[in-house]
mmCIF file of C-alpha atoms and ligand atoms in Angstrom:
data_model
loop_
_atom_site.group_PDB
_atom_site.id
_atom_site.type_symbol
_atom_site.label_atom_id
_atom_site.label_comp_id
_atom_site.label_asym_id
_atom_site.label_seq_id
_atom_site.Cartn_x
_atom_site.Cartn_y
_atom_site.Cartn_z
ATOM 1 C CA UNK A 1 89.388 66.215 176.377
ATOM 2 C CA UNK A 2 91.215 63.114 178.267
ATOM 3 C CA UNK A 3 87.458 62.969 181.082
ATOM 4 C CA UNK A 4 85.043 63.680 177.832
ATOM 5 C CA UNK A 5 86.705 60.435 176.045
ATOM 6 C CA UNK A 6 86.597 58.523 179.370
ATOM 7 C CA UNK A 7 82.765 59.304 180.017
ATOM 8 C CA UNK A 8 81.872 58.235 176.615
ATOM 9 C CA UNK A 9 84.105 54.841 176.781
ATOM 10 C CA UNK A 10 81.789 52.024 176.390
ATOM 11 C CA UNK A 11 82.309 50.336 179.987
ATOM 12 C CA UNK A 12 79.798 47.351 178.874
ATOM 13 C CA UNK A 13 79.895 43.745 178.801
ATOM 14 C CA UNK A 14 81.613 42.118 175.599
ATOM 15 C CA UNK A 15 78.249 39.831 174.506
ATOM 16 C CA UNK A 16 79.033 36.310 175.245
ATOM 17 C CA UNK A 17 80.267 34.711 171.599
ATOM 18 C CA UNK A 18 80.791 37.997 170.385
ATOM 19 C CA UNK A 19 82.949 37.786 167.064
ATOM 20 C CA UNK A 20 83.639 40.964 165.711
ATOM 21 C CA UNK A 21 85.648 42.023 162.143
ATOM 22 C CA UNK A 22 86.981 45.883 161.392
ATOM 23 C CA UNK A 23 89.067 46.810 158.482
ATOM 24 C CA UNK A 24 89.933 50.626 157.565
ATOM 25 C CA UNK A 25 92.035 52.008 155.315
ATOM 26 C CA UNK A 26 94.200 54.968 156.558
ATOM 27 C CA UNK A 27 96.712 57.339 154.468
ATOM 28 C CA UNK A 28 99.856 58.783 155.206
ATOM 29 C CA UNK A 29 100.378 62.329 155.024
ATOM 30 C CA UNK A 30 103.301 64.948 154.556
ATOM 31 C CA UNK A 31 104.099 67.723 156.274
ATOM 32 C CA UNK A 32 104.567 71.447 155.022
ATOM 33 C CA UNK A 33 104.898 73.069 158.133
ATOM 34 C CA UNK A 34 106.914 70.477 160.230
ATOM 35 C CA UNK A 35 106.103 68.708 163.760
ATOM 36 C CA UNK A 36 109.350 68.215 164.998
ATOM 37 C CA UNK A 37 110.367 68.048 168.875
ATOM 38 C CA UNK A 38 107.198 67.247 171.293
ATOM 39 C CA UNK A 39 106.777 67.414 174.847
ATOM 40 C CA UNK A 40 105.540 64.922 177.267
ATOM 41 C CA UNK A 41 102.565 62.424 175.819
ATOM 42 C CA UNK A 42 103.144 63.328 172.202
ATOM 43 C CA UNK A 43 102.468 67.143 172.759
ATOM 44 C CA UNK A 44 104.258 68.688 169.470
ATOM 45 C CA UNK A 45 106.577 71.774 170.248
ATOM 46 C CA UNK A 46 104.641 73.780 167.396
ATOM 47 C CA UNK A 47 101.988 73.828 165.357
ATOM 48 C CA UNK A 48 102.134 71.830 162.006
ATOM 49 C CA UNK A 49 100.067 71.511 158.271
ATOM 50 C CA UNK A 50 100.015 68.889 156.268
ATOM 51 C CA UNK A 51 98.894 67.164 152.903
ATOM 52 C CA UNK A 52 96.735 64.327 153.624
ATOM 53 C CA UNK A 53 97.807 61.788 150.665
ATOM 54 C CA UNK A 54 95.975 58.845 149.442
ATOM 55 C CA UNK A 55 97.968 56.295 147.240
ATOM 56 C CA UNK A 56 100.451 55.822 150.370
ATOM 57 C CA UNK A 57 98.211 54.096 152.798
ATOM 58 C CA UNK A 58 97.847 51.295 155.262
ATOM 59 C CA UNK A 59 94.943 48.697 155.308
ATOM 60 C CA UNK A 60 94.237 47.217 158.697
ATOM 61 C CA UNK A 61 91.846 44.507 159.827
ATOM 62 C CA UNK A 62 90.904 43.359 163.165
ATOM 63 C CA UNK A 63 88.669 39.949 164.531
ATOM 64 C CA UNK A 64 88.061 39.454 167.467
ATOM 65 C CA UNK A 65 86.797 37.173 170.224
ATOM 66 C CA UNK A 66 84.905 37.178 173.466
ATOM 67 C CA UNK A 67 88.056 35.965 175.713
ATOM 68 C CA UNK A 68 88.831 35.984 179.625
ATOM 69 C CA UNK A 69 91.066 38.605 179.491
ATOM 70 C CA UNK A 70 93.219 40.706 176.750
ATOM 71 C CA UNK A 71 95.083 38.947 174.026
ATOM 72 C CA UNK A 72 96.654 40.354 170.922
ATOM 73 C CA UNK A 73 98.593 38.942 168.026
ATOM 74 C CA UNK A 74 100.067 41.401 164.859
ATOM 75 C CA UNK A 75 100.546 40.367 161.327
ATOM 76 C CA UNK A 76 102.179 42.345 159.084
ATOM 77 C CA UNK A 77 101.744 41.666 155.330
ATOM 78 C CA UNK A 78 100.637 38.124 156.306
ATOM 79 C CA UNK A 79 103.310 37.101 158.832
ATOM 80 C CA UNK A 80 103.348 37.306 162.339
ATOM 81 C CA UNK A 81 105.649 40.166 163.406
ATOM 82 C CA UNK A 82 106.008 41.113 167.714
ATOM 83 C CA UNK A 83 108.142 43.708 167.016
ATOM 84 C CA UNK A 84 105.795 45.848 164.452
ATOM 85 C CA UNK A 85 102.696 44.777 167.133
ATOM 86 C CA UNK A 86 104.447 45.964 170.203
ATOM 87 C CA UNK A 87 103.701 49.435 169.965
ATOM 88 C CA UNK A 88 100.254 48.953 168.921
ATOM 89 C CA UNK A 89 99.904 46.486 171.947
ATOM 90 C CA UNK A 90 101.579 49.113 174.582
ATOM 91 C CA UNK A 91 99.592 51.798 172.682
ATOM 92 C CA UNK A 92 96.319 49.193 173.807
ATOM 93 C CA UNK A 93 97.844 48.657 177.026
ATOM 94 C CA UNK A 94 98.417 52.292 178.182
ATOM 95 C CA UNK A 95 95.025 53.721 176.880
ATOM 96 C CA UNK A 96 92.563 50.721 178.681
ATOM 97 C CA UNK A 97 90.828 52.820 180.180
ATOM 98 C CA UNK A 98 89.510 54.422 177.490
ATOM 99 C CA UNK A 99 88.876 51.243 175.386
ATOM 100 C CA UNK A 100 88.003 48.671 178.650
ATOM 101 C CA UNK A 101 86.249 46.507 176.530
ATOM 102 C CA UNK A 102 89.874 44.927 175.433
ATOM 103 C CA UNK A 103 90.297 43.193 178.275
ATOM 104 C CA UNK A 104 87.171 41.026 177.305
ATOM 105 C CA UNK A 105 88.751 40.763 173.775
ATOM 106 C CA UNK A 106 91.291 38.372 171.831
ATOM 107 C CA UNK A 107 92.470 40.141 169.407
ATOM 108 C CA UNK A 108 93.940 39.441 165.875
ATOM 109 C CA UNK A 109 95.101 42.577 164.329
ATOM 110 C CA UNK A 110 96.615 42.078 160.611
ATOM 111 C CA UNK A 111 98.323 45.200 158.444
ATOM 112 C CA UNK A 112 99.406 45.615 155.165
ATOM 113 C CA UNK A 113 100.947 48.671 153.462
ATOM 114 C CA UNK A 114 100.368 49.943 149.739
ATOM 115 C CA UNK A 115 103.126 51.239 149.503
ATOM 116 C CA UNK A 116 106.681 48.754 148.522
ATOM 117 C CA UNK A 117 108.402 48.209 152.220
ATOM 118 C CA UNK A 118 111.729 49.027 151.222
ATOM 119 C CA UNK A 119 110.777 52.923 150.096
ATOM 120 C CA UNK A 120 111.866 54.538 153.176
ATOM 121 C CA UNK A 121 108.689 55.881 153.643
ATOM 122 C CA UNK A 122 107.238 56.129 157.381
ATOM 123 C CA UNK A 123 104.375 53.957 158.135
ATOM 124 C CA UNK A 124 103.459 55.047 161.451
ATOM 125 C CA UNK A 125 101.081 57.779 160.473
ATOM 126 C CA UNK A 126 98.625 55.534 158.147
ATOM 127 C CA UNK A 127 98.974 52.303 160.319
ATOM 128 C CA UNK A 128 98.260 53.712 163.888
ATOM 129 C CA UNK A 129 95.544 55.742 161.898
ATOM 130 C CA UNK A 130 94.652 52.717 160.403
ATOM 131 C CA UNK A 131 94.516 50.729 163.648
ATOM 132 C CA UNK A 132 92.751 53.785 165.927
ATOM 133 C CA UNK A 133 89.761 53.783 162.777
ATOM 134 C CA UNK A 134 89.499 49.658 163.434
ATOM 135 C CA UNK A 135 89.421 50.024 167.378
ATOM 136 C CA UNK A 136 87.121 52.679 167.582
ATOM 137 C CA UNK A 137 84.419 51.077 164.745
ATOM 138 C CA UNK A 138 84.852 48.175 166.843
ATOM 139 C CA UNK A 139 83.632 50.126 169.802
ATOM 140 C CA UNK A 140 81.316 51.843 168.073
ATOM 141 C CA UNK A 141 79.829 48.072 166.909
ATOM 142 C CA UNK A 142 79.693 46.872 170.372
ATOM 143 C CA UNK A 143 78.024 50.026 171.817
ATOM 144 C CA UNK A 144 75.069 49.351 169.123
ATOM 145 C CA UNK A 145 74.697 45.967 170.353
ATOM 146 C CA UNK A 146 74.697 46.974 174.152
ATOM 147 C CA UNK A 147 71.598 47.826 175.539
ATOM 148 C CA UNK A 148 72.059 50.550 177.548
ATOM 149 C CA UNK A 149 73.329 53.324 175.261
ATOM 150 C CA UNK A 150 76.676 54.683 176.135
ATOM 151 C CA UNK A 151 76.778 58.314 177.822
ATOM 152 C CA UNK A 152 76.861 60.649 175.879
ATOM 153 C CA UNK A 153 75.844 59.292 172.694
ATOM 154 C CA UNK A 154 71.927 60.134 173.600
ATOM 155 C CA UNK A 155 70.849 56.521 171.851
ATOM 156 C CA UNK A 156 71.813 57.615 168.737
ATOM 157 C CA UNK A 157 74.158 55.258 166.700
ATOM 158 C CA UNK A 158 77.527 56.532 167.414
ATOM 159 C CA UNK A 159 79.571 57.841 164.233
ATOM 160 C CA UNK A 160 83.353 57.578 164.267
ATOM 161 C CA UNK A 161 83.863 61.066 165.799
ATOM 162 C CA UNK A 162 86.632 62.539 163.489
ATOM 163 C CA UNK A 163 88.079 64.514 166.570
ATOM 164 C CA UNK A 164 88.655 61.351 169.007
ATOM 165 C CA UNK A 165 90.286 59.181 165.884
ATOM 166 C CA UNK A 166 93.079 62.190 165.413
ATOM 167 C CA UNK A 167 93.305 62.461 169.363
ATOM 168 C CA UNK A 168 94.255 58.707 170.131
ATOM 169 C CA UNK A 169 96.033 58.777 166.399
ATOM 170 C CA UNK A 170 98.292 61.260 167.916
ATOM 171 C CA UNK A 171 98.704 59.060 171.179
ATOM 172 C CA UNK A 172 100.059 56.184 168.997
ATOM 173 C CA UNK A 173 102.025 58.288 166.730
ATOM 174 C CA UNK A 174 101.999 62.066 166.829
ATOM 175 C CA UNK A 175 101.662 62.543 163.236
ATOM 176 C CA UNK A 176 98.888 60.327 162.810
ATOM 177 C CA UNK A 177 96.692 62.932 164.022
ATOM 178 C CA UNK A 178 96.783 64.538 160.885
ATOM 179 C CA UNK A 179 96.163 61.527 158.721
ATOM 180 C CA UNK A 180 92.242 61.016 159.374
ATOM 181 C CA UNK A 181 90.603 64.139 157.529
ATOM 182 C CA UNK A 182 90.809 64.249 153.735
ATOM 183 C CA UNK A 183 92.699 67.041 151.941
ATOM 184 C CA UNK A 184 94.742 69.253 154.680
ATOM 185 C CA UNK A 185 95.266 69.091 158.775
ATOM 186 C CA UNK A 186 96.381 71.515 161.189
ATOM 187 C CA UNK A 187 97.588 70.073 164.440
ATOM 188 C CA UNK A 188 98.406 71.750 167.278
ATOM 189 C CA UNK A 189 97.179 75.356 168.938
ATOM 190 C CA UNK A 190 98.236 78.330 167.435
ATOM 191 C CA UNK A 191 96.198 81.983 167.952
ATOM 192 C CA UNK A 192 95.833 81.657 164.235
ATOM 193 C CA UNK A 193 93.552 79.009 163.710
ATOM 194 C CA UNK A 194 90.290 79.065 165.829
ATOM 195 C CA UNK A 195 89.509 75.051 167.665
ATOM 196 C CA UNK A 196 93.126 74.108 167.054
ATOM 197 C CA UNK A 197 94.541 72.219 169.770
ATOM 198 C CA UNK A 198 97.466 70.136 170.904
ATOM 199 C CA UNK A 199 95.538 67.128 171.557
ATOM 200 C CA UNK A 200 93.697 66.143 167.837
ATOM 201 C CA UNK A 201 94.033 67.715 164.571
ATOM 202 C CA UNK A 202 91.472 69.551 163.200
ATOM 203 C CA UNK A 203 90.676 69.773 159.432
ATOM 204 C CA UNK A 204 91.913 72.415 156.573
ATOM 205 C CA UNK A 205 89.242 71.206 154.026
ATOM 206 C CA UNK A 206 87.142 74.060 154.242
ATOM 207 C CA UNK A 207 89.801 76.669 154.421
ATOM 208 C CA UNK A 208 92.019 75.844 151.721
ATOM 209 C CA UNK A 209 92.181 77.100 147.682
ATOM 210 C CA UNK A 210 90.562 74.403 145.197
ATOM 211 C CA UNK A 211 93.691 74.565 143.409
ATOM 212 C CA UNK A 212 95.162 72.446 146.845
ATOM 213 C CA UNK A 213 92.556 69.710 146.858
ATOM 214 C CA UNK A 214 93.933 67.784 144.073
ATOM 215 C CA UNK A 215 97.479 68.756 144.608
ATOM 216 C CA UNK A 216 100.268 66.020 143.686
ATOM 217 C CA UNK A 217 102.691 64.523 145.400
ATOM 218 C CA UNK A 218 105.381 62.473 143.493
ATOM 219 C CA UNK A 219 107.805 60.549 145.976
ATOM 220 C CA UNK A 220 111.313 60.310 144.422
ATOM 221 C CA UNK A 221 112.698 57.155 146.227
ATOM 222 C CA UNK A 222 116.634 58.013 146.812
ATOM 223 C CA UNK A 223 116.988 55.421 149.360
ATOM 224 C CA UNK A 224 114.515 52.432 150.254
ATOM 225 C CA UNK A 225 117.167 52.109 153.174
ATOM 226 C CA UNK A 226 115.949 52.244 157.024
ATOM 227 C CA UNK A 227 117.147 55.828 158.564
ATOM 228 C CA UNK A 228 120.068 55.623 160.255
ATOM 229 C CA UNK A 229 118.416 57.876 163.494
ATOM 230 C CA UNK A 230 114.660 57.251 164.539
ATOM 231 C CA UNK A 231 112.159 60.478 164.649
ATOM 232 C CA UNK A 232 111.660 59.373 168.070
ATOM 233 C CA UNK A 233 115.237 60.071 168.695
ATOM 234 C CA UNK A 234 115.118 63.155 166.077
ATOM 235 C CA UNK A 235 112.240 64.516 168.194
ATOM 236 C CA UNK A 236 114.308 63.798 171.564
ATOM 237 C CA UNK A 237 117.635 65.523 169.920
ATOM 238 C CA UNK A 238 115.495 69.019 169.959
ATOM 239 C CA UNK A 239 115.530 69.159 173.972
ATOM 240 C CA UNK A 240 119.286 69.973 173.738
ATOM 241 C CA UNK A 241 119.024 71.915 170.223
ATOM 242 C CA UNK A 242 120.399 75.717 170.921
ATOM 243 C CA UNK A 243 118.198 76.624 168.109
ATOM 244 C CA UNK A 244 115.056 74.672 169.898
ATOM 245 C CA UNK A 245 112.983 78.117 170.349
ATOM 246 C CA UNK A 246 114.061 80.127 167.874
ATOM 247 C CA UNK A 247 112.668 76.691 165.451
ATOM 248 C CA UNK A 248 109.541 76.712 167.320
ATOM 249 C CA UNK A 249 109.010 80.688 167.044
ATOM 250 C CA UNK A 250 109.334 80.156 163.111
ATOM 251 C CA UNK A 251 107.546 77.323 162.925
ATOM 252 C CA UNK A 252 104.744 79.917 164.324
ATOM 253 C CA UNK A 253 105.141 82.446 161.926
ATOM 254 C CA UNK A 254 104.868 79.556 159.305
ATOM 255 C CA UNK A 255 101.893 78.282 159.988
ATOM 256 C CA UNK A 256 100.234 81.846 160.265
ATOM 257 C CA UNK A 257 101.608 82.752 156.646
ATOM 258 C CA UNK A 258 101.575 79.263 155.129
ATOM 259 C CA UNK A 259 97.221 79.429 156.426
ATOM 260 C CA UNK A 260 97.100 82.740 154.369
ATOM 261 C CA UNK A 261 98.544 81.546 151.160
ATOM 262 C CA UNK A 262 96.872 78.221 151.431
ATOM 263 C CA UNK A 263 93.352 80.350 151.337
ATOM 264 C CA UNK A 264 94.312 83.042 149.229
ATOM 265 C CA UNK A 265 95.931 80.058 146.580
ATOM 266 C CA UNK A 266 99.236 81.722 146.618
ATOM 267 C CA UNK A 267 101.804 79.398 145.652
ATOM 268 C CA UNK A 268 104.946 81.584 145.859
ATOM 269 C CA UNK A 269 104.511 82.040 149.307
ATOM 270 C CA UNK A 270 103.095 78.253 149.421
ATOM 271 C CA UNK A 271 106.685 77.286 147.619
ATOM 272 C CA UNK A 272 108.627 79.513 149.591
ATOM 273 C CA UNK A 273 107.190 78.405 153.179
ATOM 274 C CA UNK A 274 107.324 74.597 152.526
ATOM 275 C CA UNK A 275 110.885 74.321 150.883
ATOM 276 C CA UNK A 276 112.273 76.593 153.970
ATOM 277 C CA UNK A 277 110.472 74.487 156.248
ATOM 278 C CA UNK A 278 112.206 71.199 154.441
ATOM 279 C CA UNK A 279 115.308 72.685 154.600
ATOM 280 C CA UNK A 280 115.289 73.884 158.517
ATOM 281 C CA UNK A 281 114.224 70.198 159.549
ATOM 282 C CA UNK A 282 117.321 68.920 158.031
ATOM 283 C CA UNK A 283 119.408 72.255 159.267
ATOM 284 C CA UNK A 284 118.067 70.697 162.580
ATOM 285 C CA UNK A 285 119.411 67.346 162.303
ATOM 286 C CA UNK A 286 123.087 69.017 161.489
ATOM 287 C CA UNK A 287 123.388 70.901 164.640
ATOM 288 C CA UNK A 288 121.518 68.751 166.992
ATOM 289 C CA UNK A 289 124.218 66.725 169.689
ATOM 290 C CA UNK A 290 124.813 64.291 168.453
ATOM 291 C CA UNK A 291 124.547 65.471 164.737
ATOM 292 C CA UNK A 292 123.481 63.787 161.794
ATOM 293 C CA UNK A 293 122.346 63.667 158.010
ATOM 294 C CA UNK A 294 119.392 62.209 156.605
ATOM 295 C CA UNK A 295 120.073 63.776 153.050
ATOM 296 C CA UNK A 296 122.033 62.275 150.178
ATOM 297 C CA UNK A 297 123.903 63.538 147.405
ATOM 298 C CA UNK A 298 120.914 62.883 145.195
ATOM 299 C CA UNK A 299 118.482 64.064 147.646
ATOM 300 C CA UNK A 300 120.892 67.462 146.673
ATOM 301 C CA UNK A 301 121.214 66.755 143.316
ATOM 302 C CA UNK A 302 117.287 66.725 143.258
ATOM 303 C CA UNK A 303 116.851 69.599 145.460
ATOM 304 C CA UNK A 304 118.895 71.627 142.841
ATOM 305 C CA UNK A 305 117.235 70.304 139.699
ATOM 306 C CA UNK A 306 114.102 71.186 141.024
ATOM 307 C CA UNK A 307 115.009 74.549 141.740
ATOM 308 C CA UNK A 308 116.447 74.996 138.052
ATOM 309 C CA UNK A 309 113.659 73.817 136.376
ATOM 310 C CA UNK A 310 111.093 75.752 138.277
ATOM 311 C CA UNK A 311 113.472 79.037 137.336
ATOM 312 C CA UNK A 312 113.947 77.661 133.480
ATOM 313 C CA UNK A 313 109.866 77.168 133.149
ATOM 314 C CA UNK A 314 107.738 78.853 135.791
ATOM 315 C CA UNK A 315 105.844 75.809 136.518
ATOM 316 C CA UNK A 316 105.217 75.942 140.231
ATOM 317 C CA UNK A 317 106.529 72.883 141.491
ATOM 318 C CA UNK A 318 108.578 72.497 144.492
ATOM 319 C CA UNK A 319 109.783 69.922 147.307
ATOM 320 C CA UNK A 320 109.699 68.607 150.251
ATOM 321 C CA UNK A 321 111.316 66.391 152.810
ATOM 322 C CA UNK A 322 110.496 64.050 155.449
ATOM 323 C CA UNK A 323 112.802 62.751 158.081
ATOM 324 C CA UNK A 324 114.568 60.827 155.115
ATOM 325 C CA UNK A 325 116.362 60.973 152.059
ATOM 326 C CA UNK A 326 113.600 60.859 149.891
ATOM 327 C CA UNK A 327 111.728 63.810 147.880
ATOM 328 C CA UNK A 328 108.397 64.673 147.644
ATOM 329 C CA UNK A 329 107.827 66.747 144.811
ATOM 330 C CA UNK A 330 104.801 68.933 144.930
ATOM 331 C CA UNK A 331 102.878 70.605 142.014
ATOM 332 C CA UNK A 332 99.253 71.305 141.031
ATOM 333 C CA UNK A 333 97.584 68.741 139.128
ATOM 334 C CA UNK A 334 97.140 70.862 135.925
ATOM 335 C CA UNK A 335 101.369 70.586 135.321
ATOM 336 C CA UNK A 336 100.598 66.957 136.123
ATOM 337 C CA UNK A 337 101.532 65.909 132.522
ATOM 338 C CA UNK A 338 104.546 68.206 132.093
ATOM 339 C CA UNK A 339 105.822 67.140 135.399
ATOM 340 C CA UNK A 340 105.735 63.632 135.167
ATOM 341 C CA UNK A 341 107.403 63.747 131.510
ATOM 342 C CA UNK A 342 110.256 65.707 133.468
ATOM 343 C CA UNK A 343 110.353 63.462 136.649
ATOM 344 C CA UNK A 344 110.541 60.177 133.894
ATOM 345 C CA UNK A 345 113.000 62.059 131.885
ATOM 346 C CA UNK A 346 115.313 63.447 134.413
ATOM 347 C CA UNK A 347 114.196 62.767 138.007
ATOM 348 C CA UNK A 348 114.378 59.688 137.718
ATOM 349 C CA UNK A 349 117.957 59.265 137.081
ATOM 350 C CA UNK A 350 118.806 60.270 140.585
ATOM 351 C CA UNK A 351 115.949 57.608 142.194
ATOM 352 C CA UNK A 352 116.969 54.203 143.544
ATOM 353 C CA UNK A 353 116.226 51.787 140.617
ATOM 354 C CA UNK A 354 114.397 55.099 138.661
ATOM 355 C CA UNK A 355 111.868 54.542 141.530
ATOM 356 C CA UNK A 356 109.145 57.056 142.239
ATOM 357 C CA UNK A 357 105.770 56.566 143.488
ATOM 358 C CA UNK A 358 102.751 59.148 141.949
ATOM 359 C CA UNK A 359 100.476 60.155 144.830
ATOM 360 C CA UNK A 360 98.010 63.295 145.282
ATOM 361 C CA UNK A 361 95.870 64.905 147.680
ATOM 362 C CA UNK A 362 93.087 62.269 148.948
ATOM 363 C CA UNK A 363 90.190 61.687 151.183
ATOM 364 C CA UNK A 364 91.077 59.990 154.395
ATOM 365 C CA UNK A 365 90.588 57.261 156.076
ATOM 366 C CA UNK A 366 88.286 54.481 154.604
ATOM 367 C CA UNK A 367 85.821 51.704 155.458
ATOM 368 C CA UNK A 368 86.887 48.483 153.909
ATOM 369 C CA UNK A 369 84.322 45.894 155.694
HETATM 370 O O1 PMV B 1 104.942 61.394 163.969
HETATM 371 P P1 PMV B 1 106.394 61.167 164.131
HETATM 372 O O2 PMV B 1 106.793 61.031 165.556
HETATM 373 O O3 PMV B 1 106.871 60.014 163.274
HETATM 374 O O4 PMV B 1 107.177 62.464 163.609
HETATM 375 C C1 PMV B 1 107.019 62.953 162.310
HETATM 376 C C2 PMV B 1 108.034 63.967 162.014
HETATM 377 C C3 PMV B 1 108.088 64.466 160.582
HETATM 378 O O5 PMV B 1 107.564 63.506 159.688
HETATM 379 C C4 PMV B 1 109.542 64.726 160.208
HETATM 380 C C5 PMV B 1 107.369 65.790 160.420
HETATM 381 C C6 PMV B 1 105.862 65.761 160.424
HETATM 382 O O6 PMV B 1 105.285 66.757 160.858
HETATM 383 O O7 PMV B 1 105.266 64.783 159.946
#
């Protein structure tokens, strides 16, 4: 995969006066079946599925220069922040060979989020997405103007090859991979799933129930606080984990049944699979050296409401957690009405300022410009 992207890179000259403007739109995602502990170069230990969402999203622009050699500046929400940029700038640096045209470029990336900065929810996913959508349009627009066609792309105007955006997605952030096809995404290689692979995501769309396409995701905001312990440390904890393999052997089995039940529509199984998986990431945390909690109390105190109101009315709701406090409470859009009545009558209570944030199953990544 690594020589087939660095044949097609577009080795031309950057036109003199060249000015160039990108701007995507990318979404975050949540995970079902959870990524957690990768080997070298953002290789995931197992297999994971996720909800692609849509309301939770990062919008990214980049202009751009002719220039002597590379140059990069990052805004985020219209002030200049280094310290967001530098890992999209070592992200830039370590890939030029794939994207040699950067060294001919001055770059201006800006990045804004949809979602309140103090929710606790991950950005990484929808702005490297984000940014990988904007640097490979912007390839794509200079390999148009070039005369000599790039290899590979026979002449024809080059598309933004859905494979190649989840492959250097997953470079800048491993879960980004997943973020650039709309509904579901499978990443990683399992015997289960024919094309999956380690390297890109591939997409669920066509192998998924319709009652999954417009599934929602409510985010009950315990704590807008930054996590006390990084996923790149969480991910580094599971080299030392005694329950490592045994995690990644389940993780296995997960994906094969959670695949089933997500074609078949069959949401015990779908409820049973992604709580257990919510719950084992956290289990995780607790025994890694050193350990740690993510959870708290409410994130409990939700966890257990949940359950009680699922047993009280049958609805099929259920949650979910990402390396964080916070609760994402999934549920088919046809309870929409009697879960949100629930979540504003009793949820709530347990959020940080009665915060929650009403998201669903979306689309993907979008043009803006
Ligand atoms: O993509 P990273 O390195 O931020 O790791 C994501 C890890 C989880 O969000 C906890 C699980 C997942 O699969 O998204």
């Amino acid at each position: 995969m690594e020589n087939k992207w660095l044949n097609e890179a577009f080795k031309g000259e950057v036109p003199s006066g060249f000015q160039g403007k990108v701007s995507w739109a990318s979404p975050s995602n949540i995970a079902l079946v959870k990524y957690w502990g990768k080997k070298e170069k953002q290789i995931p230990q197992n297999p994971s599925i996720s909800f692609t969402l849509s309301e939770c999203r990062s919008e990214t622009f980049i202009s751009c220069e002719k220039a002597d050699r590379f140059g990069f500046s990052f805004f985020f929400e219209d002030k200049e922040n280094p310290a967001f940029g530098a890992k999209i700038e070592k992200f830039l640096l370590e890939n030029q060979a794939f994207f040699p045209f950067i060294n001919q470029l001055n770059l201006k990336v800006e990045s804004r989020n949809t979602f309140p900065h103090s929710s606790g929810i991950a950005s990484s996913a929808s702005s490297m997405s984000a940014f990988v959508m904007c640097l490979l349009d912007l390839e794509r627009s200079l390999s148009l103007r070039s005369l000599r066609p790039i290899e590979g792309s026979k002449g024809r105007p080059l598309d933004i090859n859905s494979q190649k955006a989840s492959y250097f997605s997953r470079l800048a952030s491993g879960s980004a991979a997943r973020s650039v096809f709309p509904s579901m995404a499978l990443w990683g290689a399992t015997d289960c799933y024919k094309d999956s692979s380690d390297e890109y995501a591939v997409s669920l769309e066509n192998d998924i129930h319709p009652v999954f396409k417009t599934y929602r995701d409510s985010i009950l905001i315990v704590s807008g606080e930054q996590k006390s312990v990084s996923s790149r440390a969480g991910h580094a904890l599971m080299e030392g984990n005694p329950y490592a393999p045994a995690r990644y052997a389940q993780a296995n089995d997960n994906i094969k049944t959670l695949l089933a039940a997500l074609k078949s529509g069959d949401l015990d199984t779908f409820i049973n699979i992604t709580e257990s998986e919510a719950l084992q990431l956290h289990a995780l945390m607790m025994c890694s050296s050193p350990s740690y909690i993510l959870m708290k109390p409410n994130t409990l105190n939700l966890i257990n409401e949940i359950r009680e109101f699922r047993q009280e009315t049958k609805i099929p709701l259920c949650f979910t957690l990402d390396a964080g406090p916070n609760v994402h409470l999934l549920y088919p859009e046809s309870e929409a009405e009697k879960v949100e009545y629930y979540i504003k009558n009793v949820l709530a209570d347990y959020c940080a300022r009665d915060r929650w944030i009403a998201d669903h199953v979306g689309e993907g990544p979008k043009k803006l410009q």
